[in-house]
Amino acid sequence: MMKFETIAIHGVHGDEHGAVNPPVYLSSTYKQPSFGEFQNYAYARGGNPTRNNVETLVAKLEGANYAYAFATGMAATSTVFHLLSSGDKVLLNNNVYGGTYRYVSNLFEKQGLEYELIDDFRDIDFDKLEDNVKAIFIETPSNPLLRVTDIEAVAKKAKEKGILTIVDNTFLTAYYQKPLSFGADIVVYSATKYYSGHADILAGLVVTNNEQISNEIKFLQNTLGGVLAPSDCFLLLRGIKTLALRMDRHEENTKSVITFLQSREEIKTIYYPTIIPEEYEVQKKQSKGNGAVFSIILADNVDVKVFVDNLLLFDLAVSLGGVESLVCHPASMTHESYPQEIQDKVGIDQKLIRFSVGVEALEDIISDLKQALEKAKIK
Ligand SMILES: *Cc1c(COP(=O)(O)O)cnc(C)c1O
């Protein structure tokens, strides 16, 4: 069995001419040999060879049977939500991607669905759940507070009750964490982030081992139509080749940045999967790495705006997972769809800042943070 890094590079093959990279198929339709006779491809929404390559490669990397590629992470997530029927209820951890929250809080009611945000799945008594709970959607580590949920513990209890476990694995990717191997039924990704890695496309993925779920997702992919275009499939394939290299460097940088920040009095709190000992134990069990997204709250005598405005290397922008370092203010930029009371309850503080650490030289990253912290101290 080849290792992840090798599969990422050799997992899909070229063509009959010996091209090292497979060609990109820019055709919306495919000929039938004759009336009533069909080949592998017909109309490109249903499938095309370039998308098929991405899906094959992603399934191999996950060690999974099936994968599907979508136009965006939200197209992947919303397609998965279409597995539910009117009356069903979904439990989600209380700090999820803002777009996922926007979906459940604005569209679920119209679709006859219910949702509930859960502070901590360890507190849930599965025997007391309502019968209409049909899915659990977890993001671990979560966004933007990097809280860790024990996938195995949740999936085991969920399975006993016939509840689907869905994991948004965007922050870690299959290089670090493989939720299916801990009992999850479905994994979703925003491949806009680490999978593609260069902040130049939007893409989403759904992965599963379950044949019935796979068939339904395939049907929904073709029916809802949020498919990934061939040229973006090509960019995603190219990005995946360096996923392991990038993740290693992202994480190495982040580890040192966290150590640096821990030594600074300008920082009040750091949110990262290694910080809370009990959660770190779970993280070590289910993931080979901790990723490169973390959040901080600055000390009271540090001005958030001055700090962010003075960062030179970290662009102030939403998103994460690209080679460039980014900084954002979740309360106004990524989690603005959370009503104030939920922001307060969850802990999305006005002083919270989220970082996505890039693959630049570590000393440049540290010196940028250092000079901005020094300028932001209220004298
Ligand atoms: C970005 C993101 C999404 C949504 O993905 P898009 O590609 O932007 O639609 C979903 N989940 C997480 C954790 C994300 O970071």
GROMACS .gro file of C-alpha atoms and ligand atoms in nm:
model
  394
    1MET     CA    1   0.000   0.000   0.000
    2MET     CA    2   0.153   0.332  -0.108
    3LYS     CA    3   0.188   0.615   0.141
    4PHE     CA    4  -0.023   0.931   0.128
    5GLU     CA    5   0.250   1.148  -0.028
    6THR     CA    6   0.305   0.895  -0.305
    7ILE     CA    7  -0.063   0.844  -0.379
    8ALA     CA    8  -0.106   1.222  -0.400
    9ILE     CA    9   0.146   1.225  -0.686
   10HIS     CA   10   0.085   0.891  -0.858
   11GLY     CA   11  -0.280   0.824  -0.771
   12VAL     CA   12  -0.413   0.910  -1.116
   13HIS     CA   13  -0.245   0.839  -1.444
   14GLY     CA   14  -0.184   1.027  -1.767
   15ASP     CA   15  -0.316   0.919  -2.104
   16GLU     CA   16  -0.237   0.685  -2.390
   17HIS     CA   17   0.036   0.926  -2.513
   18GLY     CA   18   0.232   0.897  -2.191
   19ALA     CA   19   0.143   1.243  -2.067
   20VAL     CA   20   0.259   1.265  -1.706
   21ASN     CA   21  -0.049   1.470  -1.625
   22PRO     CA   22  -0.389   1.361  -1.746
   23PRO     CA   23  -0.551   1.592  -2.001
   24VAL     CA   24  -0.833   1.824  -1.903
   25TYR     CA   25  -1.161   1.731  -2.070
   26LEU     CA   26  -1.340   2.048  -2.166
   27SER     CA   27  -1.641   1.885  -2.319
   28SER     CA   28  -1.994   1.927  -2.190
   29THR     CA   29  -2.126   1.627  -2.379
   30TYR     CA   30  -2.007   1.285  -2.503
   31LYS     CA   31  -2.119   1.088  -2.808
   32GLN     CA   32  -2.318   0.772  -2.781
   33PRO     CA   33  -2.192   0.496  -3.016
   34SER     CA   34  -2.545   0.436  -3.135
   35PHE     CA   35  -2.906   0.483  -3.042
   36GLY     CA   36  -2.963   0.301  -2.712
   37GLU     CA   37  -2.591   0.237  -2.658
   38PHE     CA   38  -2.404   0.416  -2.379
   39GLN     CA   39  -2.041   0.469  -2.277
   40ASN     CA   40  -1.891   0.590  -1.948
   41TYR     CA   41  -1.975   0.953  -1.999
   42ALA     CA   42  -2.278   1.128  -2.147
   43TYR     CA   43  -2.338   1.478  -2.013
   44ALA     CA   44  -2.064   1.635  -1.802
   45ARG     CA   45  -2.284   1.725  -1.505
   46GLY     CA   46  -2.322   1.352  -1.447
   47GLY     CA   47  -1.949   1.296  -1.479
   48ASN     CA   48  -1.643   1.377  -1.684
   49PRO     CA   49  -1.296   1.219  -1.691
   50THR     CA   50  -1.119   1.513  -1.522
   51ARG     CA   51  -1.362   1.525  -1.233
   52ASN     CA   52  -1.347   1.149  -1.218
   53ASN     CA   53  -0.970   1.176  -1.167
   54VAL     CA   54  -1.013   1.413  -0.873
   55GLU     CA   55  -1.277   1.189  -0.720
   56THR     CA   56  -1.064   0.878  -0.762
   57LEU     CA   57  -0.760   1.048  -0.612
   58VAL     CA   58  -0.946   1.194  -0.316
   59ALA     CA   59  -1.106   0.856  -0.237
   60LYS     CA   60  -0.762   0.691  -0.247
   61LEU     CA   61  -0.611   0.954  -0.018
   62GLU     CA   62  -0.891   0.906   0.231
   63GLY     CA   63  -0.870   0.528   0.205
   64ALA     CA   64  -1.238   0.546   0.111
   65ASN     CA   65  -1.458   0.379  -0.146
   66TYR     CA   66  -1.628   0.687  -0.287
   67ALA     CA   67  -1.561   1.059  -0.331
   68TYR     CA   68  -1.747   1.337  -0.512
   69ALA     CA   69  -1.623   1.680  -0.616
   70PHE     CA   70  -1.834   1.995  -0.592
   71ALA     CA   71  -1.810   2.357  -0.698
   72THR     CA   72  -1.757   2.477  -0.340
   73GLY     CA   73  -1.740   2.345   0.014
   74MET     CA   74  -2.092   2.478   0.068
   75ALA     CA   75  -2.216   2.288  -0.240
   76ALA     CA   76  -2.071   1.973  -0.080
   77THR     CA   77  -2.231   2.044   0.260
   78SER     CA   78  -2.568   2.146   0.117
   79THR     CA   79  -2.575   1.834  -0.100
   80VAL     CA   80  -2.516   1.623   0.211
   81PHE     CA   81  -2.801   1.805   0.390
   82HIS     CA   82  -3.025   1.693   0.103
   83LEU     CA   83  -2.990   1.336   0.234
   84LEU     CA   84  -3.230   1.444   0.511
   85SER     CA   85  -3.609   1.433   0.492
   86SER     CA   86  -3.866   1.678   0.621
   87GLY     CA   87  -3.901   1.643   0.998
   88ASP     CA   88  -3.540   1.532   1.056
   89LYS     CA   89  -3.313   1.710   1.302
   90VAL     CA   90  -2.937   1.768   1.289
   91LEU     CA   91  -2.708   1.837   1.584
   92LEU     CA   92  -2.404   2.054   1.511
   93ASN     CA   93  -2.119   2.168   1.733
   94ASN     CA   94  -2.177   2.527   1.834
   95ASN     CA   95  -1.886   2.687   1.654
   96VAL     CA   96  -1.907   2.569   1.296
   97TYR     CA   97  -1.811   2.738   0.973
   98GLY     CA   98  -2.023   3.054   0.940
   99GLY     CA   99  -2.169   2.942   0.605
  100THR     CA  100  -2.285   2.612   0.752
  101TYR     CA  101  -2.458   2.805   1.030
  102ARG     CA  102  -2.610   3.042   0.771
  103TYR     CA  103  -2.751   2.739   0.588
  104VAL     CA  104  -2.908   2.568   0.888
  105SER     CA  105  -3.038   2.889   1.045
  106ASN     CA  106  -3.193   3.030   0.724
  107LEU     CA  107  -3.293   2.731   0.513
  108PHE     CA  108  -3.367   2.440   0.746
  109GLU     CA  109  -3.703   2.570   0.862
  110LYS     CA  110  -3.826   2.616   0.505
  111GLN     CA  111  -3.713   2.262   0.427
  112GLY     CA  112  -3.899   2.125   0.730
  113LEU     CA  113  -3.570   2.042   0.905
  114GLU     CA  114  -3.456   2.121   1.259
  115TYR     CA  115  -3.114   2.183   1.407
  116GLU     CA  116  -2.959   2.234   1.746
  117LEU     CA  117  -2.615   2.370   1.834
  118ILE     CA  118  -2.434   2.159   2.092
  119ASP     CA  119  -2.172   2.303   2.329
  120ASP     CA  120  -2.002   1.974   2.397
  121PHE     CA  121  -2.101   1.632   2.264
  122ARG     CA  122  -1.965   1.470   2.580
  123ASP     CA  123  -2.268   1.613   2.761
  124ILE     CA  124  -2.521   1.451   2.526
  125ASP     CA  125  -2.717   1.154   2.653
  126PHE     CA  126  -2.788   0.967   2.332
  127ASP     CA  127  -3.062   0.764   2.499
  128LYS     CA  128  -3.255   1.084   2.561
  129LEU     CA  129  -3.231   1.229   2.209
  130GLU     CA  130  -3.552   1.290   2.019
  131ASP     CA  131  -3.635   1.023   1.762
  132ASN     CA  132  -3.609   1.270   1.474
  133VAL     CA  133  -3.234   1.331   1.527
  134LYS     CA  134  -3.096   1.178   1.209
  135ALA     CA  135  -2.751   1.334   1.173
  136ILE     CA  136  -2.467   1.483   1.372
  137PHE     CA  137  -2.248   1.734   1.194
  138ILE     CA  138  -1.915   1.802   1.356
  139GLU     CA  139  -1.626   2.020   1.269
  140THR     CA  140  -1.315   1.915   1.457
  141PRO     CA  141  -1.115   2.116   1.528
  142SER     CA  142  -1.393   2.372   1.518
  143ASN     CA  143  -1.404   2.715   1.364
  144PRO     CA  144  -1.293   2.960   1.502
  145LEU     CA  145  -1.228   2.823   1.853
  146LEU     CA  146  -1.041   2.504   1.755
  147ARG     CA  147  -1.237   2.288   1.997
  148VAL     CA  148  -1.180   1.916   1.950
  149THR     CA  149  -1.463   1.659   1.937
  150ASP     CA  150  -1.396   1.290   1.983
  151ILE     CA  151  -1.513   1.150   1.648
  152GLU     CA  152  -1.499   0.787   1.760
  153ALA     CA  153  -1.701   0.847   2.077
  154VAL     CA  154  -1.972   1.041   1.891
  155ALA     CA  155  -1.988   0.806   1.590
  156LYS     CA  156  -2.015   0.494   1.807
  157LYS     CA  157  -2.315   0.622   2.002
  158ALA     CA  158  -2.470   0.775   1.690
  159LYS     CA  159  -2.444   0.445   1.503
  160GLU     CA  160  -2.627   0.260   1.780
  161LYS     CA  161  -2.917   0.503   1.731
  162GLY     CA  162  -2.908   0.495   1.351
  163ILE     CA  163  -2.783   0.855   1.339
  164LEU     CA  164  -2.540   0.959   1.063
  165THR     CA  165  -2.210   1.117   1.165
  166ILE     CA  166  -2.082   1.380   0.924
  167VAL     CA  167  -1.742   1.542   0.977
  168ASP     CA  168  -1.620   1.864   0.816
  169ASN     CA  169  -1.249   1.783   0.792
  170THR     CA  170  -1.140   2.100   0.611
  171PHE     CA  171  -0.888   2.217   0.873
  172LEU     CA  172  -0.686   1.894   0.886
  173THR     CA  173  -0.741   1.709   0.556
  174ALA     CA  174  -0.700   1.333   0.516
  175TYR     CA  175  -0.324   1.379   0.552
  176TYR     CA  176  -0.376   1.429   0.926
  177GLN     CA  177  -0.720   1.299   1.012
  178LYS     CA  178  -0.935   1.025   0.856
  179PRO     CA  179  -1.278   1.047   1.020
  180LEU     CA  180  -1.416   0.739   0.839
  181SER     CA  181  -1.163   0.524   1.021
  182PHE     CA  182  -1.317   0.645   1.349
  183GLY     CA  183  -1.668   0.549   1.244
  184ALA     CA  184  -1.791   0.865   1.069
  185ASP     CA  185  -2.027   0.798   0.778
  186ILE     CA  186  -1.951   1.102   0.564
  187VAL     CA  187  -1.661   1.348   0.541
  188VAL     CA  188  -1.701   1.687   0.377
  189TYR     CA  189  -1.434   1.934   0.276
  190SER     CA  190  -1.394   2.281   0.152
  191ALA     CA  191  -1.115   2.197  -0.093
  192THR     CA  192  -1.089   2.571  -0.147
  193LYS     CA  193  -0.858   2.555   0.153
  194TYR     CA  194  -0.568   2.311   0.205
  195TYR     CA  195  -0.655   2.059  -0.067
  196SER     CA  196  -0.611   2.312  -0.346
  197GLY     CA  197  -0.379   2.519  -0.127
  198HIS     CA  198  -0.317   2.829  -0.338
  199ALA     CA  199  -0.625   3.042  -0.278
  200ASP     CA  200  -0.709   3.034  -0.650
  201ILE     CA  201  -1.017   2.812  -0.677
  202LEU     CA  202  -1.333   2.722  -0.486
  203ALA     CA  203  -1.400   2.349  -0.447
  204GLY     CA  204  -1.574   2.099  -0.222
  205LEU     CA  205  -1.557   1.725  -0.158
  206VAL     CA  206  -1.777   1.453  -0.008
  207VAL     CA  207  -1.626   1.118   0.088
  208THR     CA  208  -1.792   0.801   0.217
  209ASN     CA  209  -1.751   0.424   0.241
  210ASN     CA  210  -2.123   0.355   0.241
  211GLU     CA  211  -2.254   0.239  -0.096
  212GLN     CA  212  -2.610   0.356  -0.038
  213ILE     CA  213  -2.497   0.701   0.075
  214SER     CA  214  -2.261   0.713  -0.221
  215ASN     CA  215  -2.544   0.639  -0.465
  216GLU     CA  216  -2.760   0.908  -0.310
  217ILE     CA  217  -2.478   1.165  -0.322
  218LYS     CA  218  -2.407   1.078  -0.684
  219PHE     CA  219  -2.775   1.124  -0.767
  220LEU     CA  220  -2.787   1.456  -0.576
  221GLN     CA  221  -2.464   1.578  -0.736
  222ASN     CA  222  -2.614   1.535  -1.081
  223THR     CA  223  -2.957   1.659  -0.977
  224LEU     CA  224  -2.861   1.967  -0.774
  225GLY     CA  225  -2.579   2.034  -1.018
  226GLY     CA  226  -2.313   2.197  -0.799
  227VAL     CA  227  -2.030   2.013  -0.974
  228LEU     CA  228  -1.664   2.112  -0.995
  229ALA     CA  229  -1.566   2.242  -1.340
  230PRO     CA  230  -1.291   2.055  -1.532
  231SER     CA  231  -1.039   2.340  -1.523
  232ASP     CA  232  -1.083   2.370  -1.147
  233CYS     CA  233  -1.049   1.992  -1.120
  234PHE     CA  234  -0.712   2.031  -1.289
  235LEU     CA  235  -0.601   2.298  -1.041
  236LEU     CA  236  -0.721   2.085  -0.752
  237LEU     CA  237  -0.529   1.783  -0.883
  238ARG     CA  238  -0.219   1.999  -0.910
  239GLY     CA  239  -0.264   2.134  -0.559
  240ILE     CA  240  -0.309   1.790  -0.408
  241LYS     CA  241   0.035   1.680  -0.527
  242THR     CA  242   0.198   1.909  -0.271
  243LEU     CA  243  -0.064   1.873   0.003
  244ALA     CA  244   0.159   1.670   0.235
  245LEU     CA  245   0.460   1.899   0.184
  246ARG     CA  246   0.250   2.206   0.250
  247MET     CA  247   0.075   2.062   0.556
  248ASP     CA  248   0.410   1.970   0.712
  249ARG     CA  249   0.543   2.321   0.663
  250HIS     CA  250   0.216   2.490   0.766
  251GLU     CA  251   0.218   2.294   1.086
  252GLU     CA  252   0.587   2.333   1.163
  253ASN     CA  253   0.549   2.710   1.127
  254THR     CA  254   0.237   2.713   1.342
  255LYS     CA  255   0.398   2.516   1.622
  256SER     CA  256   0.676   2.773   1.648
  257VAL     CA  257   0.436   3.067   1.618
  258ILE     CA  258   0.229   2.927   1.907
  259THR     CA  259   0.541   2.886   2.120
  260PHE     CA  260   0.640   3.243   2.038
  261LEU     CA  261   0.296   3.381   2.126
  262GLN     CA  262   0.288   3.186   2.452
  263SER     CA  263   0.595   3.382   2.558
  264ARG     CA  264   0.430   3.719   2.491
  265GLU     CA  265   0.243   3.914   2.754
  266GLU     CA  266   0.031   4.085   2.482
  267ILE     CA  267  -0.161   3.758   2.435
  268LYS     CA  268  -0.439   3.665   2.676
  269THR     CA  269  -0.570   3.340   2.528
  270ILE     CA  270  -0.466   3.102   2.251
  271TYR     CA  271  -0.708   2.861   2.087
  272TYR     CA  272  -0.536   2.562   1.925
  273PRO     CA  273  -0.600   2.187   1.954
  274THR     CA  274  -0.293   2.141   2.178
  275ILE     CA  275  -0.397   2.396   2.443
  276ILE     CA  276  -0.669   2.219   2.648
  277PRO     CA  277  -0.501   1.900   2.782
  278GLU     CA  278  -0.813   1.683   2.769
  279GLU     CA  279  -0.888   1.785   2.410
  280TYR     CA  280  -0.525   1.746   2.309
  281GLU     CA  281  -0.545   1.380   2.417
  282VAL     CA  282  -0.840   1.329   2.180
  283GLN     CA  283  -0.661   1.523   1.907
  284LYS     CA  284  -0.354   1.299   1.936
  285LYS     CA  285  -0.573   0.989   1.915
  286GLN     CA  286  -0.758   1.091   1.600
  287SER     CA  287  -0.516   1.315   1.412
  288LYS     CA  288  -0.152   1.300   1.312
  289GLY     CA  289  -0.127   1.680   1.323
  290ASN     CA  290  -0.290   1.992   1.461
  291GLY     CA  291  -0.311   2.206   1.151
  292ALA     CA  292  -0.225   2.569   1.094
  293VAL     CA  293  -0.534   2.760   1.202
  294PHE     CA  294  -0.542   2.912   1.549
  295SER     CA  295  -0.713   3.201   1.722
  296ILE     CA  296  -0.608   3.442   1.994
  297ILE     CA  297  -0.750   3.701   2.226
  298LEU     CA  298  -0.517   3.990   2.288
  299ALA     CA  299  -0.453   4.127   2.636
  300ASP     CA  300  -0.663   4.424   2.745
  301ASN     CA  301  -0.374   4.666   2.692
  302VAL     CA  302  -0.334   4.572   2.325
  303ASP     CA  303  -0.536   4.738   2.049
  304VAL     CA  304  -0.678   4.475   1.811
  305LYS     CA  305  -0.720   4.712   1.519
  306VAL     CA  306  -0.373   4.860   1.550
  307PHE     CA  307  -0.230   4.509   1.572
  308VAL     CA  308  -0.409   4.380   1.262
  309ASP     CA  309  -0.347   4.699   1.062
  310ASN     CA  310   0.024   4.674   1.131
  311LEU     CA  311   0.068   4.316   1.016
  312LEU     CA  312   0.253   4.328   0.685
  313LEU     CA  313   0.278   3.962   0.594
  314PHE     CA  314  -0.065   3.852   0.716
  315ASP     CA  315  -0.330   3.988   0.481
  316LEU     CA  316  -0.661   4.071   0.646
  317ALA     CA  317  -0.887   3.832   0.455
  318VAL     CA  318  -1.137   3.551   0.513
  319SER     CA  319  -1.043   3.195   0.414
  320LEU     CA  320  -0.747   2.981   0.512
  321GLY     CA  321  -0.533   2.696   0.395
  322GLY     CA  322  -0.342   2.876   0.120
  323VAL     CA  323   0.034   2.914   0.108
  324GLU     CA  324   0.002   3.274   0.224
  325SER     CA  325  -0.057   3.372   0.588
  326LEU     CA  326  -0.393   3.535   0.658
  327VAL     CA  327  -0.557   3.696   0.956
  328CYS     CA  328  -0.927   3.758   1.015
  329HIS     CA  329  -1.172   3.891   1.270
  330PRO     CA  330  -1.438   3.616   1.302
  331ALA     CA  331  -1.702   3.834   1.474
  332SER     CA  332  -1.726   4.064   1.171
  333MET     CA  333  -1.582   3.858   0.886
  334THR     CA  334  -1.655   3.484   0.901
  335HIS     CA  335  -1.913   3.442   1.176
  336GLU     CA  336  -2.117   3.756   1.117
  337SER     CA  337  -2.417   3.532   1.041
  338TYR     CA  338  -2.418   3.428   1.408
  339PRO     CA  339  -2.657   3.654   1.602
  340GLN     CA  340  -2.483   3.853   1.878
  341GLU     CA  341  -2.630   3.640   2.157
  342ILE     CA  342  -2.491   3.321   1.998
  343GLN     CA  343  -2.153   3.485   1.935
  344ASP     CA  344  -2.143   3.575   2.305
  345LYS     CA  345  -2.257   3.233   2.418
  346VAL     CA  346  -2.013   3.046   2.194
  347GLY     CA  347  -1.724   3.277   2.276
  348ILE     CA  348  -1.675   3.456   1.943
  349ASP     CA  349  -1.538   3.761   2.117
  350GLN     CA  350  -1.498   4.102   1.951
  351LYS     CA  351  -1.130   4.071   2.046
  352LEU     CA  352  -1.090   3.729   1.888
  353ILE     CA  353  -0.856   3.707   1.588
  354ARG     CA  354  -0.806   3.398   1.374
  355PHE     CA  355  -0.486   3.318   1.188
  356SER     CA  356  -0.410   3.087   0.900
  357VAL     CA  357  -0.037   3.035   0.903
  358GLY     CA  358   0.122   3.007   0.559
  359VAL     CA  359   0.442   2.844   0.439
  360GLU     CA  360   0.659   3.156   0.435
  361ALA     CA  361   0.994   3.157   0.619
  362LEU     CA  362   0.926   3.122   0.990
  363GLU     CA  363   1.153   3.407   1.094
  364ASP     CA  364   0.963   3.649   0.869
  365ILE     CA  365   0.630   3.539   1.016
  366ILE     CA  366   0.755   3.578   1.374
  367SER     CA  367   0.917   3.915   1.318
  368ASP     CA  368   0.597   4.042   1.155
  369LEU     CA  369   0.388   3.935   1.455
  370LYS     CA  370   0.645   4.079   1.693
  371GLN     CA  371   0.657   4.425   1.541
  372ALA     CA  372   0.277   4.445   1.514
  373LEU     CA  373   0.233   4.341   1.879
  374GLU     CA  374   0.481   4.603   1.992
  375LYS     CA  375   0.305   4.877   1.797
  376ALA     CA  376  -0.038   4.773   1.929
  377LYS     CA  377   0.045   4.799   2.299
  378ILE     CA  378  -0.160   5.078   2.453
  379LYS     CA  379   0.090   5.301   2.628
  380LIG     C1  380  -1.445   2.751   0.385
  380LIG     C2  381  -1.511   2.645   0.464
  380LIG     C3  382  -1.631   2.586   0.422
  380LIG     C4  383  -1.706   2.633   0.298
  380LIG     O1  384  -1.633   2.610   0.184
  380LIG     P1  385  -1.645   2.699   0.049
  380LIG     O2  386  -1.550   2.633  -0.042
  380LIG     O3  387  -1.607   2.838   0.087
  380LIG     O4  388  -1.787   2.692   0.006
  380LIG     C5  389  -1.685   2.485   0.498
  380LIG     N1  390  -1.624   2.443   0.612
  380LIG     C6  391  -1.511   2.498   0.656
  380LIG     C7  392  -1.450   2.447   0.781
  380LIG     C8  393  -1.450   2.601   0.585
  380LIG     O5  394  -1.337   2.655   0.631
   0.00000   0.00000   0.00000
